[in-house]
Amino acid sequence: MEQTPGPAVRFRPLARGDAGALLQALGAAAPARFAGASVVLARVAELPFYRRHRLIDLRLAGADGIERAFLLQAGDGLLWLDGRASSIHLANDREQLSLADAHLLDYVRFFLFFVRGEEQAFTLIESPDPLPPDARDAFRPLELKPPGEDGRPLVVATIGYGGGVFRSTFALSRSGEIEMVEDENVVVSGITAAALPTLPDLPPSPFPAIAALAATRQAAPPAPESPTPALDATDSGGDRRVTGSVVSVLLAEAAAAKIGHRLLQRFNTTVGAPGTLGPLARFVREFTPIILIEADIPFVEEVVAELLDPAKTVFSSSLTERANAAGSDDACCAVDTRSAQTRLYLLSFHAYRRLWDAEWTAHRLAIGGATVLVGCQRRDDVPEPLRRVADLVLALPRMDARLFTDIFQQVFGTPPPAGWDADGSQWCRFLLHSDFHAPARLRLGAAEAVAYLRERSGERLSRVSADHGPSLAELHGLGEARQVAEDLIADIQAAHTGALPWTAVDRGLLLVGPPGTGKTTLARAISRACGVKFIVASATEWQAHGSLDAHLRAIRQTFAEARRYSPTILFIDEIDSLGSRELLSGPNAQYQSEVINGVLEQMQGLDPEEPVIVIGATNYEERVDPALRRAGRLDQVLRLPRPSVAALERIFEHHLAEYRRSGALADDVDSGALATLAFGLTGADVEFFVRGAARRARKARRPIGQADLVAEVTGRSRHADGAQRLSPAEMHRVAVHEAGHALCALLGETDRRVPAFVSIVPRANGTLGFVATAPAEGAIATRRAMAERLRMILGGRAAESLVFGEEDLSLGSGGGRGSDLEVATRIATSLVCQAGFGADGALHWSEGPTAAQLRQVEGLLRSAYEDALRLLRRQRDALDRITAALVHEQEIDGAAVEALLASPAPETPRARRTEGTRSGAAGRRALAAGPARGRVKE
């Protein structure tokens, strides 16, 4: 039986065209090997831990018979799996792999399946069956263990190798590196190859870069001399040495910036060429200072310790220092360097963030007579007592073209090729130290290494680009927010060019509005207009990291990323999820307070030299902590309203433009009529409607028509069986009810509303019928207008009473939330309690009604209901005509309703049966309202 790469890897056939393109790519890469080959079998599987790469299982028929190969494919890029780990590590680097716990075991299965040791396979044994009976007690299934002392997750596996069976423990880094840290031989012999699952042969790679890497892992040439020795990528500590090369250049630059420092002058530490760290090392040895090291490199203090005293620095396991006399186990993260002269303390982020008593720790370190190196992303992250006792702060600079050249020389032993920066060198600013690891391992040439690094930087920049999405000019319905956004854009552009100091630019905005009003789109459009990077974060995404430490670390990492790409707009969605300390209570109050304080700390520490504009978004302004909204933080509050009818029309045009250009839009589409029908909804709703209409048209193999769009806006089922079916009697009752609503709306004197659309087609949400209207023009609602509004809402019940009698009213006249009675009662209660429109003339405001006010609410509703009855009695013929038209057509537009009202004849006029409104001038006159803005529906 052949072993598989794991249960999570499920192959499916590769499309014939894709298989042909794959063979063509292989032929171009190695024509001698694949000339005349044909594809026998091609399968593909998605890998849960990779976003871009997928696994290809390929069988080719050539001159030498059938050859089987496995490849990793990402776009046009191919990586051949030949039994060595090099291709997997290259894929990990390109993915910027960060393994989640859920994927660790799947990754181990995959890694062991494709990696051979000394030309033999590591066979993962996941069942005791292949083992001799007396050895089966030694079997252990593949299992994830708690992390080791160094924080790396541990995986225990049973491995077959070289005729024996081993119980092995692997330590994994999140970036995909695997190290075997324990290996116990539990079965010395007695296992035959036939007893174990078989693994496929992995032929040598035809790609020169991977083949060259395989050679270097067996015999690497000596590295050329340089101020800091160039890296031997075959060494097991290669990545550490690359990081050391990067840090040595940046550290020398940081020390050079401190030449005027009084303590450095005392020890004559003049720094010369990059990489000359001897004077700084002498300063550290003789003065035993406390130094803060600012850098984005994790655990930079360890790297610096090795650079400054590599001969005498011998790292042991972390020693726990007592944080107070009471015996707290808070770690000071002391790393002992067993040197005759020096004891060196290294404080990482994880140590000083957990200090129980920072003041006590700072005191002990200050009088301890030892050098202390404190690594941090920003000095403000370090507790104030430690900052106070620090003798020196070394801020590792951002990489630029000059520093890149020095680092490249250190890592590869050769300068970058001539003209490497002909197309600009700005991309160097966004390189990370880890970007140099893969090209160093692969022993790439100078030109290939530069190309690789440029590609990594470009991929990173593309993720924080705001180039896609609509521009500010293409956004509609923003109201006052547009002017504020334009002012902010002008300020950022002026600061970007140096015409305005960054301190004069607003630090943040708070966007407030209902879901779908375009808060994220507006923030992205601002970033796009300014030409700055755009980073998206979410308060709920931060919270998903788990514990408080992990939660705060995620917040700091987000702000660190924003500073790295500065000038930047950092968009924090759902910022209300952080909570407000005024509203916190219960056991989680302290947790959330710490989180809010963490965000405030990061916002307070924004550097004008690394400008970051923070834009928060919320649907609930009152849930955002006041400290976040105060001046100097998210002080500009922009409220995004639901778009008007005119804005909705332009939004429809924007989303339909692509279909219009491609000829996929019918001539009968009327954006104005659609906008009135969708009034009360948002731009996100419009996008959804257009996408759904395109789906309807695509299934029918025709252009998008008005009927498709109206069906989406009104929520009509895609299939006849998708909603409830009415009997003829039920259909007649619903038609009477909706005709009553429509007539009362149309016959209002102060609050006259022409129905945009009347339907008795049941919807999947349980609605049997509805009348869509838009609010009357004007911003002020009078007492008379509100009385007519109540009459319109109760008009459906009144129509049923006239036609069927009070004893035969349906439950559709009342019901739960959203029913006619609930809406009318809510409006009448507001009129009495908050508007002072009660019968007693009281002018006070109250939250809820008293018993006396409830009687006045009932009086308002009774008056409106009787008014509706009188109106409909006078217009009984029109009520019957509209009812008959609805029964016949099921859906009619506002123009048809007006025609039926004006018609003296009892006959039913022909109304267009198109699931929607009429196009042209009649359609544009139609008015509509969303669910919360006047839509009357059952």
Coordinates of C-alpha atoms in Angstrom, one line a residue, residues 456-910:
R456 CA 9.4 39.7 -2.1
S457 CA 9.2 43.4 -1.4
G458 CA 6.8 43.8 -4.3
E459 CA 4.5 41.1 -3.0
R460 CA 4.5 42.7 0.4
L461 CA 3.7 46.1 -1.0
S462 CA 0.9 44.8 -3.1
R463 CA -0.9 43.6 0.0
V464 CA -0.9 47.1 1.5
S465 CA -1.8 48.8 -1.7
A466 CA -5.1 50.7 -2.2
D467 CA -4.9 50.8 -6.0
H468 CA -8.0 48.5 -6.4
G469 CA -11.5 49.7 -5.5
P470 CA -13.4 52.8 -6.5
S471 CA -11.9 56.3 -6.2
L472 CA -13.4 59.0 -4.1
A473 CA -15.1 60.5 -7.2
E474 CA -16.9 57.2 -7.8
L475 CA -18.4 57.1 -4.3
H476 CA -21.9 58.6 -3.9
G477 CA -24.1 59.4 -1.0
L478 CA -21.3 60.4 1.4
G479 CA -22.9 63.7 2.5
E480 CA -20.7 65.9 4.6
A481 CA -18.1 63.0 4.8
R482 CA -16.9 63.8 1.3
Q483 CA -15.7 67.3 2.2
V484 CA -13.9 66.1 5.3
A485 CA -12.3 63.3 3.3
E486 CA -11.2 65.8 0.6
D487 CA -9.6 68.0 3.3
L488 CA -7.7 65.1 4.8
I489 CA -6.5 64.0 1.4
A490 CA -5.2 67.5 0.7
D491 CA -3.4 67.7 4.0
I492 CA -1.8 64.3 3.6
Q493 CA -0.6 65.1 0.1
A494 CA 0.8 68.4 1.3
A495 CA 2.7 66.7 4.1
H496 CA 3.9 64.0 1.8
T497 CA 5.6 66.6 -0.4
G498 CA 6.9 68.5 2.6
A499 CA 4.7 71.5 2.1
L500 CA 3.0 70.8 5.5
P501 CA 4.4 69.3 8.6
W502 CA 2.9 65.9 9.6
T503 CA 2.0 67.4 13.0
A504 CA -0.6 69.6 11.2
V505 CA -2.4 66.6 9.8
D506 CA -5.3 65.0 11.7
R507 CA -4.2 61.8 13.3
G508 CA -7.5 59.9 12.9
L509 CA -11.1 59.7 11.8
L510 CA -14.0 57.7 13.2
L511 CA -16.4 56.6 10.5
V512 CA -19.9 55.9 11.8
G513 CA -22.7 54.4 9.8
P514 CA -25.0 51.4 9.2
P515 CA -23.6 48.3 7.7
G516 CA -23.0 48.6 3.9
T517 CA -22.7 52.4 3.8
G518 CA -19.1 52.2 2.5
K519 CA -16.9 52.9 5.5
T520 CA -14.1 50.5 4.4
T521 CA -14.5 51.7 0.8
L522 CA -14.2 55.4 1.8
A523 CA -11.1 54.7 3.9
R524 CA -9.5 52.8 1.0
A525 CA -10.4 55.6 -1.4
I526 CA -8.7 58.2 0.8
S527 CA -5.6 56.1 0.9
R528 CA -5.7 55.7 -2.9
A529 CA -6.1 59.4 -3.5
C530 CA -3.2 60.2 -1.2
G531 CA -0.9 57.6 -2.7
V532 CA -0.1 56.1 0.7
K533 CA -0.2 52.5 1.9
F534 CA -3.4 51.0 3.3
I535 CA -3.4 48.4 6.1
V536 CA -6.6 46.8 7.3
A537 CA -7.1 45.5 10.8
S538 CA -10.0 44.4 12.9
A539 CA -10.7 44.5 16.6
T540 CA -12.3 41.1 16.4
E541 CA -9.3 39.7 14.5
W542 CA -7.0 40.9 17.3
Q543 CA -9.3 39.3 19.8
A544 CA -9.1 36.0 18.0
H545 CA -5.5 35.6 19.0
G546 CA -6.6 34.4 22.4
S547 CA -4.9 35.3 25.6
L548 CA -4.3 38.8 26.8
D549 CA -0.6 38.7 25.9
A550 CA -1.4 37.3 22.4
H551 CA -4.1 39.9 22.0
L552 CA -1.9 42.8 22.9
R553 CA 1.0 41.4 20.8
A554 CA -1.3 41.3 17.7
I555 CA -2.2 45.0 18.3
R556 CA 1.4 46.0 18.6
Q557 CA 2.3 44.0 15.4
T558 CA -0.4 45.8 13.5
F559 CA 0.8 49.2 14.5
A560 CA 4.4 48.2 13.9
E561 CA 3.5 47.1 10.3
A562 CA 1.7 50.5 9.8
R563 CA 4.9 52.3 10.9
R564 CA 7.0 50.2 8.7
Y565 CA 5.1 51.2 5.6
S566 CA 4.6 54.9 6.7
P567 CA 3.1 57.1 5.6
T568 CA 0.2 54.8 6.1
I569 CA -3.5 54.7 6.7
L570 CA -4.4 52.1 9.3
F571 CA -8.0 51.1 9.0
I572 CA -9.5 49.4 12.2
D573 CA -12.8 47.9 11.4
E574 CA -15.4 47.1 14.1
I575 CA -13.5 49.3 16.6
D576 CA -16.5 49.2 18.9
S577 CA -15.5 45.6 19.6
L578 CA -12.8 46.9 21.9
G579 CA -15.5 48.2 24.2
S580 CA -15.9 51.3 26.2
R581 CA -14.6 51.4 29.8
E582 CA -17.8 53.3 30.7
L583 CA -19.9 50.3 29.9
L584 CA -17.6 47.5 31.0
S585 CA -18.6 45.2 33.8
G586 CA -18.2 41.6 34.9
P587 CA -15.2 39.3 34.9
N588 CA -13.9 40.5 31.5
A589 CA -13.8 44.2 32.4
Q590 CA -10.1 44.1 33.4
Y591 CA -9.2 42.2 30.2
Q592 CA -10.9 44.6 28.0
S593 CA -9.6 47.6 29.9
E594 CA -6.0 46.3 29.2
V595 CA -6.8 45.9 25.5
I596 CA -8.2 49.5 25.3
N597 CA -5.1 50.8 27.1
G598 CA -2.9 48.9 24.7
V599 CA -4.6 50.5 21.7
L600 CA -4.4 54.0 23.3
E601 CA -0.7 53.4 24.0
Q602 CA 0.0 52.6 20.4
M603 CA -2.0 55.6 19.1
Q604 CA -0.3 57.9 21.6
G605 CA 3.1 56.8 20.4
L606 CA 2.8 57.5 16.7
D607 CA 5.9 59.2 15.5
P608 CA 5.7 62.2 13.1
E609 CA 8.8 60.7 11.4
E610 CA 6.7 57.6 10.7
P611 CA 3.3 59.1 10.2
V612 CA 0.3 56.8 10.5
I613 CA -3.3 58.0 10.1
V614 CA -5.8 55.8 12.0
I615 CA -9.3 55.5 10.7
G616 CA -11.7 53.5 12.8
A617 CA -15.1 52.3 11.7
T618 CA -18.2 51.3 13.7
N619 CA -21.9 50.8 13.5
Y620 CA -22.3 51.8 17.1
E621 CA -20.6 55.1 18.0
E622 CA -21.8 55.0 21.6
R623 CA -19.8 51.8 22.2
V624 CA -16.4 53.4 21.3
D625 CA -14.4 54.4 24.3
P626 CA -14.4 58.2 24.9
A627 CA -10.6 58.2 25.2
L628 CA -10.4 56.9 21.6
R629 CA -12.6 59.7 20.4
R630 CA -10.9 62.6 22.2
A631 CA -8.9 65.3 20.4
G632 CA -5.6 64.0 19.0
R633 CA -7.0 60.5 18.4
L634 CA -10.1 59.6 16.4
D635 CA -11.3 63.2 16.9
Q636 CA -13.1 63.7 13.5
V637 CA -16.4 61.8 13.5
L638 CA -17.9 61.2 10.1
R639 CA -21.4 59.9 9.9
L640 CA -22.2 58.1 6.7
P641 CA -25.9 58.3 5.9
R642 CA -27.9 55.9 3.8
P643 CA -27.7 57.1 0.2
S644 CA -30.5 59.3 -1.3
V645 CA -32.4 58.2 -4.4
A646 CA -30.1 60.3 -6.6
A647 CA -27.0 58.7 -5.0
L648 CA -28.5 55.2 -5.4
E649 CA -29.0 55.9 -9.1
R650 CA -25.3 56.8 -9.5
I651 CA -24.3 53.7 -7.5
F652 CA -26.4 51.5 -9.7
E653 CA -24.8 53.1 -12.8
H654 CA -21.3 52.5 -11.3
H655 CA -22.0 48.8 -10.7
L656 CA -23.7 48.3 -14.1
A657 CA -21.1 50.2 -16.1
E658 CA -18.9 47.1 -16.7
Y659 CA -21.9 45.1 -18.0
R660 CA -23.0 48.0 -20.2
R661 CA -19.5 48.3 -21.7
S662 CA -19.4 44.5 -22.5
G663 CA -22.9 44.5 -24.0
A664 CA -24.3 42.3 -21.2
L665 CA -26.9 44.9 -20.2
A666 CA -30.3 45.2 -21.8
D667 CA -31.7 48.5 -23.1
D668 CA -34.7 48.5 -20.8
V669 CA -32.6 49.0 -17.6
D670 CA -33.6 52.2 -15.8
S671 CA -31.3 53.1 -12.9
G672 CA -33.6 55.8 -11.7
A673 CA -36.6 53.5 -11.2
L674 CA -34.3 51.0 -9.5
A675 CA -32.9 53.6 -7.2
T676 CA -36.4 54.7 -6.0
L677 CA -37.3 51.1 -5.5
A678 CA -34.2 50.5 -3.4
F679 CA -34.5 53.7 -1.3
G680 CA -33.4 53.1 2.3
L681 CA -30.8 50.5 1.3
T682 CA -27.1 50.9 0.9
G683 CA -24.4 50.8 -1.7
A684 CA -23.4 47.3 -0.5
D685 CA -27.0 46.2 -1.1
V686 CA -26.9 47.6 -4.7
E687 CA -23.7 45.6 -5.4
F688 CA -25.4 42.5 -4.1
F689 CA -28.5 43.2 -6.3
V690 CA -26.4 43.7 -9.4
R691 CA -24.5 40.5 -8.8
G692 CA -27.7 38.5 -8.2
A693 CA -29.3 40.0 -11.4
A694 CA -26.2 39.0 -13.4
R695 CA -26.6 35.5 -12.1
R696 CA -30.3 35.3 -13.1
A697 CA -29.4 36.6 -16.6
R698 CA -26.5 34.2 -16.9
K699 CA -28.6 31.2 -16.1
A700 CA -31.2 32.4 -18.7
R701 CA -28.4 33.0 -21.2
R702 CA -29.4 36.6 -21.9
P703 CA -28.3 40.2 -21.0
I704 CA -29.3 41.6 -17.6
G705 CA -32.7 43.2 -17.9
Q706 CA -34.8 45.4 -15.7
A707 CA -36.9 42.4 -14.6
D708 CA -33.7 40.7 -13.2
L709 CA -32.7 43.8 -11.2
V710 CA -36.2 44.4 -9.8
A711 CA -36.5 40.8 -8.8
E712 CA -33.3 41.1 -6.8
V713 CA -34.3 44.4 -5.2
T714 CA -37.7 43.1 -4.2
G715 CA -36.3 39.7 -3.0
R716 CA -38.3 37.6 -5.5
S717 CA -37.4 33.9 -5.3
R718 CA -35.2 32.5 -8.0
H719 CA -37.4 29.6 -8.5
A720 CA -41.2 29.2 -8.4
D721 CA -41.0 26.8 -5.6
G722 CA -38.8 29.0 -3.5
A723 CA -41.6 30.7 -1.6
Q724 CA -45.1 30.0 -0.3
R725 CA -47.8 29.4 -2.9
L726 CA -51.2 31.1 -2.3
S727 CA -54.6 29.8 -3.2
P728 CA -56.9 32.0 -5.2
A729 CA -58.8 33.1 -2.1
E730 CA -55.6 33.9 -0.2
M731 CA -54.2 35.8 -3.2
H732 CA -57.4 37.9 -3.3
R733 CA -57.2 38.7 0.4
V734 CA -53.5 39.8 0.1
A735 CA -54.4 41.9 -3.0
V736 CA -57.2 43.6 -1.0
H737 CA -54.8 44.4 1.9
E738 CA -52.0 45.8 -0.4
A739 CA -54.5 47.8 -2.4
G740 CA -55.7 49.5 0.8
H741 CA -52.1 50.5 1.6
A742 CA -51.5 51.8 -1.9
L743 CA -54.7 53.8 -2.1
C744 CA -54.2 55.5 1.3
A745 CA -50.6 56.3 0.3
L746 CA -51.7 57.8 -3.0
L747 CA -54.6 59.8 -1.6
G748 CA -52.6 61.6 1.1
E749 CA -52.9 65.4 1.0
T750 CA -49.9 66.3 3.2
D751 CA -47.9 63.1 3.0
R752 CA -48.9 61.9 -0.5
R753 CA -46.7 59.0 -1.7
V754 CA -46.9 57.3 -5.1
P755 CA -46.2 53.6 -4.7
A756 CA -43.2 52.5 -6.6
F757 CA -44.1 48.9 -6.6
V758 CA -47.0 46.8 -5.3
S759 CA -46.7 43.0 -5.1
I760 CA -48.7 40.0 -3.9
V761 CA -46.0 37.5 -4.8
P762 CA -44.8 35.7 -1.6
R763 CA -41.1 36.1 -0.8
A764 CA -38.8 33.5 0.8
N765 CA -38.7 35.6 4.0
G766 CA -42.4 35.0 4.7
T767 CA -43.7 38.3 3.2
L768 CA -46.9 37.6 1.4
G769 CA -47.1 41.1 -0.2
F770 CA -45.9 44.6 0.1
V771 CA -46.2 48.2 -1.1
A772 CA -42.9 50.0 -1.6
T773 CA -43.0 53.8 -1.1
A774 CA -40.5 56.6 -0.6
P775 CA -40.9 59.3 2.1
A776 CA -42.5 62.6 1.1
E777 CA -40.2 65.4 0.0
G778 CA -39.0 67.7 2.8
A779 CA -37.2 67.1 6.1
I780 CA -39.9 68.1 8.5
A781 CA -42.8 65.8 9.4
T782 CA -45.9 67.7 10.6
R783 CA -48.7 66.4 12.9
R784 CA -51.1 66.1 9.9
A785 CA -48.4 64.2 7.8
M786 CA -47.9 61.7 10.7
A787 CA -51.7 61.2 11.0
E788 CA -51.8 60.4 7.2
R789 CA -48.8 58.1 7.7
L790 CA -50.7 56.1 10.4
R791 CA -53.7 56.0 8.0
M792 CA -51.6 54.5 5.3
I793 CA -50.1 51.9 7.6
L794 CA -53.6 50.8 8.8
G795 CA -55.1 51.1 5.3
G796 CA -54.5 47.3 4.7
R797 CA -56.5 46.3 7.7
A798 CA -59.3 48.9 6.8
A799 CA -59.5 47.4 3.3
E800 CA -60.0 43.9 4.6
S801 CA -62.6 45.2 7.0
L802 CA -64.6 46.8 4.2
V803 CA -64.4 43.7 1.9
F804 CA -64.6 40.8 4.4
G805 CA -66.0 42.4 7.5
E806 CA -64.4 42.9 10.9
E807 CA -65.3 39.3 11.9
D808 CA -63.2 37.9 9.1
L809 CA -59.9 39.9 9.4
S810 CA -56.7 38.0 8.8
L811 CA -53.7 37.8 11.2
G812 CA -51.8 39.7 8.5
S813 CA -53.4 42.8 9.8
G814 CA -51.6 42.4 13.1
G815 CA -48.8 40.0 14.1
G816 CA -45.3 40.4 15.5
R817 CA -42.6 42.8 15.0
G818 CA -42.6 44.6 11.7
S819 CA -46.4 44.0 11.3
D820 CA -48.7 46.9 10.5
L821 CA -50.0 47.2 14.1
E822 CA -46.5 47.1 15.6
V823 CA -45.2 49.8 13.3
A824 CA -48.3 52.0 13.8
T825 CA -48.2 51.5 17.6
R826 CA -44.5 52.4 17.7
I827 CA -45.1 55.7 15.7
A828 CA -48.2 56.6 17.7
T829 CA -46.3 56.0 21.0
S830 CA -43.5 58.3 19.8
L831 CA -46.0 61.0 18.8
V832 CA -47.6 60.9 22.3
C833 CA -44.5 60.4 24.5
Q834 CA -41.8 62.3 22.7
A835 CA -43.5 64.7 20.3
G836 CA -46.2 66.1 22.6
F837 CA -49.0 65.2 20.1
G838 CA -51.2 63.5 22.7
A839 CA -54.8 64.5 23.2
D840 CA -54.1 66.1 26.6
G841 CA -51.6 68.5 25.0
A842 CA -48.8 67.5 27.5
L843 CA -45.4 68.9 26.5
H844 CA -43.1 66.7 28.6
W845 CA -40.9 63.9 27.1
S846 CA -40.9 60.4 28.5
E847 CA -39.2 57.1 27.5
G848 CA -42.3 54.9 27.8
P849 CA -46.0 55.5 28.0
T850 CA -48.0 55.8 31.2
A851 CA -51.4 54.3 31.4
A852 CA -53.0 57.6 30.5
Q853 CA -50.6 57.9 27.5
L854 CA -51.5 54.4 26.4
R855 CA -55.1 55.5 26.1
Q856 CA -54.0 58.5 24.0
V857 CA -52.0 56.1 21.8
E858 CA -55.1 54.0 21.3
G859 CA -57.0 57.2 20.4
L860 CA -54.5 58.2 17.7
L861 CA -54.6 54.7 16.2
R862 CA -58.4 54.5 16.3
S863 CA -58.8 57.9 14.7
A864 CA -56.3 56.9 11.9
Y865 CA -58.1 53.6 11.3
E866 CA -61.6 55.2 11.0
D867 CA -60.1 57.8 8.7
A868 CA -58.8 55.0 6.5
L869 CA -62.2 53.3 6.5
R870 CA -64.0 56.5 5.4
L871 CA -61.4 57.2 2.6
L872 CA -61.6 53.6 1.3
R873 CA -65.5 53.7 1.3
R874 CA -65.4 56.7 -0.9
Q875 CA -62.9 55.0 -3.2
R876 CA -64.4 51.6 -3.2
D877 CA -64.4 51.3 -6.9
A878 CA -60.7 52.2 -7.2
L879 CA -60.0 49.7 -4.4
D880 CA -61.7 47.0 -6.3
R881 CA -59.9 47.9 -9.6
I882 CA -56.5 47.8 -8.0
T883 CA -57.3 44.6 -6.2
A884 CA -58.4 43.0 -9.5
A885 CA -55.3 44.2 -11.3
L886 CA -53.1 42.8 -8.5
V887 CA -54.9 39.4 -8.7
H888 CA -54.4 39.3 -12.4
E889 CA -50.9 40.7 -12.7
Q890 CA -49.5 40.0 -9.2
E891 CA -47.1 42.9 -9.4
I892 CA -47.8 46.4 -10.7
D893 CA -45.8 49.6 -10.7
G894 CA -46.8 53.1 -9.4
A895 CA -47.9 54.4 -12.8
A896 CA -50.4 51.5 -13.1
V897 CA -51.8 52.3 -9.7
E898 CA -52.3 56.0 -10.6
A899 CA -54.0 55.0 -13.8
L900 CA -56.4 52.6 -12.0
L901 CA -57.2 55.4 -9.5
A902 CA -58.0 57.8 -12.3
S903 CA -59.9 55.3 -14.5
P904 CA -63.7 55.7 -14.4
A905 CA -64.2 52.3 -16.0
P906 CA -64.4 49.2 -13.8
E907 CA -62.3 47.2 -16.3
T908 CA -58.8 46.3 -15.3
P909 CA -56.2 48.1 -17.4
R910 CA -53.4 46.1 -18.9

